[in-house]
Coordinates of N, CA and C in Angstrom, one line a residue:
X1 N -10.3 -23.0 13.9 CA -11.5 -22.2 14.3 C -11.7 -21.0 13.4
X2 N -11.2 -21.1 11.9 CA -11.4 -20.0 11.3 C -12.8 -20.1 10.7
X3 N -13.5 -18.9 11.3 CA -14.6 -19.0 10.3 C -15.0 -19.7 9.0
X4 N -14.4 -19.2 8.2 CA -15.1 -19.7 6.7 C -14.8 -21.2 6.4
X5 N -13.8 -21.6 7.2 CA -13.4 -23.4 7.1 C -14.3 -24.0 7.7
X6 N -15.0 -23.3 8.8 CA -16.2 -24.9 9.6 C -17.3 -25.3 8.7
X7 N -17.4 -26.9 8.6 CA -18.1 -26.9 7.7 C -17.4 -27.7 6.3
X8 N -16.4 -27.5 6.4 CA -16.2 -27.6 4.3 C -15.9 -28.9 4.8
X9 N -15.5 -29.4 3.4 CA -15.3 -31.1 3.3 C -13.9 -31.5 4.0
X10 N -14.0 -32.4 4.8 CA -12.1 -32.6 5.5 C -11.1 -32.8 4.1
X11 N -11.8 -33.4 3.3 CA -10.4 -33.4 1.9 C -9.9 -32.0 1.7
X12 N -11.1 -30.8 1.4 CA -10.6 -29.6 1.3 C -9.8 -29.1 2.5
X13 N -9.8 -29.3 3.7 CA -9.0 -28.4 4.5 C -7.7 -29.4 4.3
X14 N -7.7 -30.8 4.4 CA -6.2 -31.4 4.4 C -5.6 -30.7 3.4
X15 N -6.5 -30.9 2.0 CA -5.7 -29.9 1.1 C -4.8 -28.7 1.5
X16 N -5.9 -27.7 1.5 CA -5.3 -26.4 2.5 C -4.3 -26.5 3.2
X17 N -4.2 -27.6 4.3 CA -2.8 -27.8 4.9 C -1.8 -27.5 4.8
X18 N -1.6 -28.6 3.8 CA -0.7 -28.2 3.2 C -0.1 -27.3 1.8
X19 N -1.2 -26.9 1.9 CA -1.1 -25.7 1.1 C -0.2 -24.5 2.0
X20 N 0.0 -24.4 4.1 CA 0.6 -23.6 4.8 C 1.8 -23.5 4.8
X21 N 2.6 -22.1 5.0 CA 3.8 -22.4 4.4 C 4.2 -21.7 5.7
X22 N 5.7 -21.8 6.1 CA 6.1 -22.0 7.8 C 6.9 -20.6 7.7
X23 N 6.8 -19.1 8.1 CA 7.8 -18.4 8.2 C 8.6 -17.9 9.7
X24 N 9.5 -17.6 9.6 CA 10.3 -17.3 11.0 C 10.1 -16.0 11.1
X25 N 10.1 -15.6 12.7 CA 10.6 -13.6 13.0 C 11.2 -13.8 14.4
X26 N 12.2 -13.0 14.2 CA 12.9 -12.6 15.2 C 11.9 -11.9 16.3
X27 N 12.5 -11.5 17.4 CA 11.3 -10.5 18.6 C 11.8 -9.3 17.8
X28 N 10.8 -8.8 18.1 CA 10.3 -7.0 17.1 C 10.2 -7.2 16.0
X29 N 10.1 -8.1 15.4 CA 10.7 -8.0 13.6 C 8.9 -7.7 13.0
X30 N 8.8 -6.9 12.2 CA 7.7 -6.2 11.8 C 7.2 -7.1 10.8
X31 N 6.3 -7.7 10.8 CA 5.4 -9.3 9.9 C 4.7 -8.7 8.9
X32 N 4.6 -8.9 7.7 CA 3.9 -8.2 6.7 C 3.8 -9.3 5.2
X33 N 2.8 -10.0 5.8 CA 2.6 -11.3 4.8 C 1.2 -10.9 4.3
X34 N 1.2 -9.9 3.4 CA -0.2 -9.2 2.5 C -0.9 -10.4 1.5
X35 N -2.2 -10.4 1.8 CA -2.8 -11.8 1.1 C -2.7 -13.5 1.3
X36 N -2.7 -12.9 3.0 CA -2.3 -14.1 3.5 C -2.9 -14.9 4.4
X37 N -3.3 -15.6 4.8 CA -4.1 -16.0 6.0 C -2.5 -16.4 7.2
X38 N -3.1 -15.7 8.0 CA -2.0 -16.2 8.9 C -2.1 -16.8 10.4
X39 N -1.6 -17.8 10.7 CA -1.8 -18.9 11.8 C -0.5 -18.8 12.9
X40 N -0.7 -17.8 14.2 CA 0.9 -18.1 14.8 C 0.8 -19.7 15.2
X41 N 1.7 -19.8 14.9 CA 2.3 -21.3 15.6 C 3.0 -21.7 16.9
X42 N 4.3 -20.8 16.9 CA 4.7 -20.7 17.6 C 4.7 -19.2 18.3
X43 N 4.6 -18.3 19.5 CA 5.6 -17.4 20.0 C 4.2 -16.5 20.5
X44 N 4.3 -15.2 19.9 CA 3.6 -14.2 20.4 C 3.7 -12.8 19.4
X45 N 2.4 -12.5 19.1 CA 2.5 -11.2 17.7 C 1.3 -10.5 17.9
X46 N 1.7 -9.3 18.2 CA 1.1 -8.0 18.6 C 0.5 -7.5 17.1
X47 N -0.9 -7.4 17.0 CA -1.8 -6.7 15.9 C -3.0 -6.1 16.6
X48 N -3.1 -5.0 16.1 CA -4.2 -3.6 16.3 C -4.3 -4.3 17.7
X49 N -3.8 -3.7 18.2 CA -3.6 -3.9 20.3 C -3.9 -4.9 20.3
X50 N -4.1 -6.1 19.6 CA -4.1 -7.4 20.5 C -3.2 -8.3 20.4
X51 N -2.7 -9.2 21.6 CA -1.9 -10.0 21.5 C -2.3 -11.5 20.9
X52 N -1.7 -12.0 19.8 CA -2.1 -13.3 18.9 C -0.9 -14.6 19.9
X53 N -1.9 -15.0 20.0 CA -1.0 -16.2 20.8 C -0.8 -18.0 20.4
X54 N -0.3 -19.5 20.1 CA -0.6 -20.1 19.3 C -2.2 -20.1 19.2
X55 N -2.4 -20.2 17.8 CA -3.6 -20.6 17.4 C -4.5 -19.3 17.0
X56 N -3.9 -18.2 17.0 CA -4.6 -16.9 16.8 C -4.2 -16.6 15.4
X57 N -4.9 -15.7 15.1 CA -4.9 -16.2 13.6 C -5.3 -14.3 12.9
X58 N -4.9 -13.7 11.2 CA -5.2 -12.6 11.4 C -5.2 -12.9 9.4
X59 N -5.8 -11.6 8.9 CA -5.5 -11.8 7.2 C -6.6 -13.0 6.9
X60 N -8.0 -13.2 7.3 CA -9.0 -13.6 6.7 C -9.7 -12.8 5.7
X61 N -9.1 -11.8 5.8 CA -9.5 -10.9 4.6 C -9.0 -11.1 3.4
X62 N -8.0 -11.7 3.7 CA -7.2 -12.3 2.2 C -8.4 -13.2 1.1
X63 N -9.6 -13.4 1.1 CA -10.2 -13.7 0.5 C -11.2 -12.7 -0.4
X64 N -10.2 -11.5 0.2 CA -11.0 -9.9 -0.5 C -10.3 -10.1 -2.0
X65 N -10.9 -9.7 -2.9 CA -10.0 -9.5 -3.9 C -9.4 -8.1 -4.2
X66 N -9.9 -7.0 -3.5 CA -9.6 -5.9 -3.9 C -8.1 -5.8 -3.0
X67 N -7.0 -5.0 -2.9 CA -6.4 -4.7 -1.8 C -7.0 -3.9 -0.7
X68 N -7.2 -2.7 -1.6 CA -7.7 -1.7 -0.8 C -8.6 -1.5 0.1
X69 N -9.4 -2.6 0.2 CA -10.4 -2.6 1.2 C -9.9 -4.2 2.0
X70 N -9.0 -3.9 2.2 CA -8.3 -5.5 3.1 C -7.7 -4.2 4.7
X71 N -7.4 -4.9 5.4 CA -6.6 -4.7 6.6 C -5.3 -4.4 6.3
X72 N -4.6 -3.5 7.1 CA -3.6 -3.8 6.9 C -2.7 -4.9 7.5
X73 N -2.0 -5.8 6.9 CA -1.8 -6.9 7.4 C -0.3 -6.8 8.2
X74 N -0.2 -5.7 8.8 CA 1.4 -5.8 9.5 C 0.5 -5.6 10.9
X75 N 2.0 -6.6 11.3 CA 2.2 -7.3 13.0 C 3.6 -7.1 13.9
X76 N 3.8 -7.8 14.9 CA 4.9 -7.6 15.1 C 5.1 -8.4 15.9
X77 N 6.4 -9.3 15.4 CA 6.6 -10.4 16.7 C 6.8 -10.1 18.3
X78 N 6.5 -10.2 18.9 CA 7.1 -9.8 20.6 C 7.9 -10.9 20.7
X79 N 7.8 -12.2 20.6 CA 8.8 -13.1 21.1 C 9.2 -13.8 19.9
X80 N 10.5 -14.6 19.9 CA 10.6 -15.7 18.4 C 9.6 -16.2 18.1
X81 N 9.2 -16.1 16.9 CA 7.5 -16.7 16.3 C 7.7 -17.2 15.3
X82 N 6.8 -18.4 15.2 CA 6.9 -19.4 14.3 C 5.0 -18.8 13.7
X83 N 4.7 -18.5 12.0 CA 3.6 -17.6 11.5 C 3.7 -19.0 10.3
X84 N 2.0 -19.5 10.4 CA 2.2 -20.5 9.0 C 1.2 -19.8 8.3
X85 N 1.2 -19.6 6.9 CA 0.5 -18.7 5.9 C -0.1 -19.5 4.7
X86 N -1.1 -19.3 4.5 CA -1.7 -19.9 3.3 C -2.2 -18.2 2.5
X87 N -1.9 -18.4 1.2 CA -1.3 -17.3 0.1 C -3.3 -17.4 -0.1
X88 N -3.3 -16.5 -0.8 CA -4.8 -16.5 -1.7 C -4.9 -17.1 -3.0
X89 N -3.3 -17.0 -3.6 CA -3.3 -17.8 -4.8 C -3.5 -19.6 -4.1
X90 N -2.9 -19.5 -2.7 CA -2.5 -21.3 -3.2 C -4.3 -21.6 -2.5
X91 N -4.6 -20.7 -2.0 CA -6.5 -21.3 -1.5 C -7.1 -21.3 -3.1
X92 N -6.7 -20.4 -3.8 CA -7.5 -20.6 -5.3 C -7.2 -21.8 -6.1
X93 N -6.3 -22.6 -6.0 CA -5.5 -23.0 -6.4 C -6.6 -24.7 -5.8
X94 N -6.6 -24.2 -4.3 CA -7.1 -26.0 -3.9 C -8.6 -25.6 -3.8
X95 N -8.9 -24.6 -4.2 CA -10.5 -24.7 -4.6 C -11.1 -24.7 -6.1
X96 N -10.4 -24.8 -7.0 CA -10.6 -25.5 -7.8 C -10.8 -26.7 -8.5
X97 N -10.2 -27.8 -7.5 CA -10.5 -29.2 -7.6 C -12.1 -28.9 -6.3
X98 N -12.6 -28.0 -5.7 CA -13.5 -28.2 -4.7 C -14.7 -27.2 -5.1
X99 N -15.5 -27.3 -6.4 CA -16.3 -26.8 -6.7 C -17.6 -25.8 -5.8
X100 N -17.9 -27.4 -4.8 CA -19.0 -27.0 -3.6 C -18.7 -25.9 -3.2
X101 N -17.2 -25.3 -2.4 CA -16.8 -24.8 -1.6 C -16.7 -23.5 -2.3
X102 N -16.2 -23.4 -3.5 CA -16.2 -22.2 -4.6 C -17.3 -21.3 -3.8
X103 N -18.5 -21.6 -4.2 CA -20.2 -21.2 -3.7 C -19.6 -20.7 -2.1
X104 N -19.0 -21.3 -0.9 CA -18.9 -21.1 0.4 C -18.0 -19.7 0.5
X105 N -17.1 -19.9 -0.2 CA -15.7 -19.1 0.3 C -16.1 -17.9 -1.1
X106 N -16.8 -17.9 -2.3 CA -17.4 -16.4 -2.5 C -18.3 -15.7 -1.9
X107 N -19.4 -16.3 -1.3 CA -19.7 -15.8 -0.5 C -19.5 -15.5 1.1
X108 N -18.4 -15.9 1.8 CA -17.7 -15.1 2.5 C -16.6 -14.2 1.8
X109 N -16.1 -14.3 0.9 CA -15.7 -12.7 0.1 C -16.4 -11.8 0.3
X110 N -17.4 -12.0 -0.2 CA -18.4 -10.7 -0.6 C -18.9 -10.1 0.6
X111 N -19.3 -11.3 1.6 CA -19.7 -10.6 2.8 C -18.9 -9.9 3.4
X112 N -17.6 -10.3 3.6 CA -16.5 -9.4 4.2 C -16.0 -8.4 3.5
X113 N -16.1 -8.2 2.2 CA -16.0 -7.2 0.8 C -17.2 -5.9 1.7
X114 N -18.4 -6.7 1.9 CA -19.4 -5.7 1.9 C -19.5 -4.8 3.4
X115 N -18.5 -6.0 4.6 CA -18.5 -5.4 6.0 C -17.5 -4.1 5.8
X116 N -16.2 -4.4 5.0 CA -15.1 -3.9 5.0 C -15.7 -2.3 4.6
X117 N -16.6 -1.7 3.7 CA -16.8 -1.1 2.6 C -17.8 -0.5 3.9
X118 N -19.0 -0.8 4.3 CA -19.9 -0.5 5.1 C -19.5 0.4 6.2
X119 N -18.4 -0.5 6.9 CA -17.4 0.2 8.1 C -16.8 1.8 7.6
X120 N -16.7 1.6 6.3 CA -15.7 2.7 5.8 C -16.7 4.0 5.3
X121 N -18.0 3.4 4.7 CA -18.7 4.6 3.7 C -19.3 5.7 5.0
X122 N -19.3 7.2 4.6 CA -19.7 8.4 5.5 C -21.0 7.5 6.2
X123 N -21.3 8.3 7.3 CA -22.7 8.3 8.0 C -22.9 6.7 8.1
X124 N -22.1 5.8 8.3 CA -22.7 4.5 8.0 C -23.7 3.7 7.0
X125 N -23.4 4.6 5.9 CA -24.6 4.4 5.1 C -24.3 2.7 4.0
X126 N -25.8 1.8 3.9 CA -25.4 0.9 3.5 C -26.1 1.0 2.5
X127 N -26.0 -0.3 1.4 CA -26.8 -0.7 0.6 C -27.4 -2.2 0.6
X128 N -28.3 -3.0 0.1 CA -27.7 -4.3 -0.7 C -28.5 -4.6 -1.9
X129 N -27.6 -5.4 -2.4 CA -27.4 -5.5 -4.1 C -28.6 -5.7 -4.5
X130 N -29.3 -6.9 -3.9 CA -30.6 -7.0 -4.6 C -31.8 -6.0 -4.7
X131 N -31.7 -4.9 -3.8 CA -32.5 -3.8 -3.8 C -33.5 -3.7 -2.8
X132 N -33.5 -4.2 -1.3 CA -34.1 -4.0 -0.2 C -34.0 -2.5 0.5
X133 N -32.6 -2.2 0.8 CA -32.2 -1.3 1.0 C -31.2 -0.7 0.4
X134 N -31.6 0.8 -0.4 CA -30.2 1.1 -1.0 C -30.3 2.5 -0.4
X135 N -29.7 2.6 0.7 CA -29.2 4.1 0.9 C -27.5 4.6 0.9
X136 N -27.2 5.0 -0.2 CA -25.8 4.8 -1.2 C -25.6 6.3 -1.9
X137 N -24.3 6.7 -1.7 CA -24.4 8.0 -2.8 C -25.0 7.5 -4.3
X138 N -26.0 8.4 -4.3 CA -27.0 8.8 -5.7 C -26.2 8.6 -7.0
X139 N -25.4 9.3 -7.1 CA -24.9 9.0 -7.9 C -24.6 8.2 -8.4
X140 N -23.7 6.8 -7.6 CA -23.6 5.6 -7.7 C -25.0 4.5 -8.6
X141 N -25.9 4.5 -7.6 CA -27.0 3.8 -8.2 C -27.2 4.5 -9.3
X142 N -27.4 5.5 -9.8 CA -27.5 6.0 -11.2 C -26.9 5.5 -12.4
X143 N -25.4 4.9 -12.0 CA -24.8 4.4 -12.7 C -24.3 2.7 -13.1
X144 N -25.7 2.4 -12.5 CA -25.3 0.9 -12.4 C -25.9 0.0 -11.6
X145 N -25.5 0.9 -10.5 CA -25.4 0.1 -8.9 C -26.8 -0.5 -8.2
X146 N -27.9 0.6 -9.0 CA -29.1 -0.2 -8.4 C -29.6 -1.7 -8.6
X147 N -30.6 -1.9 -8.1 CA -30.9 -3.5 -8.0 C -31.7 -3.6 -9.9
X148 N -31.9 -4.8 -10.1 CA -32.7 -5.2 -11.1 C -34.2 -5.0 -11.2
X149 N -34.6 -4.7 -12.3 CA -36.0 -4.3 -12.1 C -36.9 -5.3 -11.6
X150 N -37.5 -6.0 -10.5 CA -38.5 -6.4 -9.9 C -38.2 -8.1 -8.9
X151 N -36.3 -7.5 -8.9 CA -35.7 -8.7 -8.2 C -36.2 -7.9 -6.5
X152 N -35.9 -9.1 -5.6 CA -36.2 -8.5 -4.4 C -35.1 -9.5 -3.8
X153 N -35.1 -9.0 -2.1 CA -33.7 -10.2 -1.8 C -34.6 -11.0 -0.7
X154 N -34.3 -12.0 -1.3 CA -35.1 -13.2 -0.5 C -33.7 -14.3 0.3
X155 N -32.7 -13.5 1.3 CA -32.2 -13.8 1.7 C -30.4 -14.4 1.1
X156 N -31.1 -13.6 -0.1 CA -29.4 -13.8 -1.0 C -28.8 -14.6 -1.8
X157 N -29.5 -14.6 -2.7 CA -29.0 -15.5 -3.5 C -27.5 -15.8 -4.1
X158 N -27.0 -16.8 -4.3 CA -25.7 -16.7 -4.5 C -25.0 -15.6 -5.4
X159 N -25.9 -15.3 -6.8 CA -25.3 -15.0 -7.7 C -25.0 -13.1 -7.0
X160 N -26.0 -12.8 -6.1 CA -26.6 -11.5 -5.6 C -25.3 -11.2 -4.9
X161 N -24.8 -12.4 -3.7 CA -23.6 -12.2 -2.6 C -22.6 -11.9 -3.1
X162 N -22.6 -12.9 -4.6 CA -20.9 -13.2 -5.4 C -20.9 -11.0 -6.5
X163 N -22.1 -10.8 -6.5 CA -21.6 -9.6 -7.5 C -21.4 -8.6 -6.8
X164 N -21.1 -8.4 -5.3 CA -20.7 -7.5 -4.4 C -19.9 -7.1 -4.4
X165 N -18.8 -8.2 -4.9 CA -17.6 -7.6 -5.6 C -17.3 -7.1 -6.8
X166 N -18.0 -7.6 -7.6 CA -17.9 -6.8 -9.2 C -18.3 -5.2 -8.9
X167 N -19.2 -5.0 -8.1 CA -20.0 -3.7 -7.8 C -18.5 -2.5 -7.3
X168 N -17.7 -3.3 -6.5 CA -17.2 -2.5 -5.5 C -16.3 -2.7 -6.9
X169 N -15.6 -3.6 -7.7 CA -14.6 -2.7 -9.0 C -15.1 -1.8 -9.7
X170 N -16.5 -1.6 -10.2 CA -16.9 -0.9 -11.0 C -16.7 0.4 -10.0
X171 N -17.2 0.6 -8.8 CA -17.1 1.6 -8.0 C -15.3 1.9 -8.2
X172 N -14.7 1.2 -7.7 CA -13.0 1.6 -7.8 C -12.7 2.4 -9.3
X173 N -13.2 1.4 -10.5 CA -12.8 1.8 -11.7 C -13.3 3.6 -12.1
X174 N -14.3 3.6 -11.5 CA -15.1 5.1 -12.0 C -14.4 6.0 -11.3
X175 N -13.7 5.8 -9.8 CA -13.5 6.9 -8.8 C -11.9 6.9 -9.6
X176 N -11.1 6.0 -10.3 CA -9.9 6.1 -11.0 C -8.9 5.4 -9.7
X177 N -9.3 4.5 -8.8 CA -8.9 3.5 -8.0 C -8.5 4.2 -6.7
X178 N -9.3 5.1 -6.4 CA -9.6 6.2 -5.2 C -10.5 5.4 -4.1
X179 N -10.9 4.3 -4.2 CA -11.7 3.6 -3.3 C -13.2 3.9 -3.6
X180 N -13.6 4.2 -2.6 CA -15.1 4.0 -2.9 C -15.7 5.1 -1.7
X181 N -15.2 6.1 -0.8 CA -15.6 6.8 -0.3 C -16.3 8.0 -1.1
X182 N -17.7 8.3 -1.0 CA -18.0 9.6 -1.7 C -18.2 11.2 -1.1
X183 N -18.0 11.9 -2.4 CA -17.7 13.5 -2.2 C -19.3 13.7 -1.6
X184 N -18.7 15.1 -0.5 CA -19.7 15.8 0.5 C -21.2 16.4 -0.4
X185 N -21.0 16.1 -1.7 CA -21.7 16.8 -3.0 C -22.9 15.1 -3.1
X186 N -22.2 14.9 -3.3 CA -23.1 13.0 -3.3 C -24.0 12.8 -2.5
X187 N -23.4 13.0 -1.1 CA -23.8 12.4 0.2 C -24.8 13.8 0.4
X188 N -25.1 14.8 -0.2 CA -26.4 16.0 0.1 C -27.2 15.6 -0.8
X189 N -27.3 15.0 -1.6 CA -28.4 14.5 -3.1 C -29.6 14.2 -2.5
X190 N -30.3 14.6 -2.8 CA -31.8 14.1 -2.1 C -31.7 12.4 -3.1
X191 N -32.6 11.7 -2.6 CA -32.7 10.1 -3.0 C -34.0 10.1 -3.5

């Protein structure tokens, strides 16, 4: 039942499969499988107050590329727990023989790139790429970030979803890998 799997080709998820790799935790033992998708299997594991029970599942963000805008991915067993993990290298890995899907699973990147980032920037303030809405520190768009001259978003085009993330490194690279929150001097700029 993970989101971004319903849908794809059954070859690609068998793949995936076995791409899951099976780890053990004691009760209390503190889980911290960063870039991971994680599936309990067996037991019971306490994350951000909820209890994960078989088949609960956490680290779908592992398809972020950035770290710093991911979750943090620690848990904690409450009871012996059986956690099966598929890495982000080994999903890159089986979506390369799966071209179609390439298209599916960047753009659920970018979307969750863009939720992760949205949740976090002052005042709620959003943008999007193609240039519908860009209410965004000033400064930023000045430097790049605004849309193309006379593109408009007609519901997203692939190339539009997939450069959400190029956007948010160029943002990382300029702040010197400080994230992407902006100074109280930005956020007063008239627009």
């Amino acid at each position: 039942h993970i989101w971004f799997f319903k849908g794809t080709n059954v070859q690609f998820r068998e793949d995936c499969a076995k791409h899951f790799a099976p780890s053990f935790f004691e009760r209390r033992e503190v889980i911290e499988l960063r870039a991971q998708l994680c599936v309990v299997e067996r037991g019971a594991v306490g994350r951000l107050g909820r209890i994960l029970v078989p088949w609960g599942y956490w680290g779908e963000d592992m398809l972020i590329r950035m770290p710093m805008i991911r979750q943090d991915p620690s848990a904690m067993a409450l009871t012996y727990t059986e956690i099966m993990s598929l890495s982000r290298d080994a999903l890159s890995h089986v979506l390369m023989d799966f071209p179609e899907e390439q298209i599916r699973f960047r753009r659920a990147a970018a979307l969750m790139a863009l939720f992760a980032i949205t949740k976090n920037l002052p005042h709620g303030e959003v943008f999007w790429r193609a240039g519908r809405s860009q209410h965004l520190d000033p400064q930023r768009l000045r430097h790049g970030l605004q849309a193309e001259p006379g593109r408009t978003h007609r519901g997203g085009s692939v190339r539009d979803v997939c450069e959400v993330e190029d956007v948010f490194s160029r943002v990382e690279r300029k702040n010197g890998g400080r994230g992407t929150g902006s100074d109280a001097a930005g956020r007063n700029q008239a627009h």
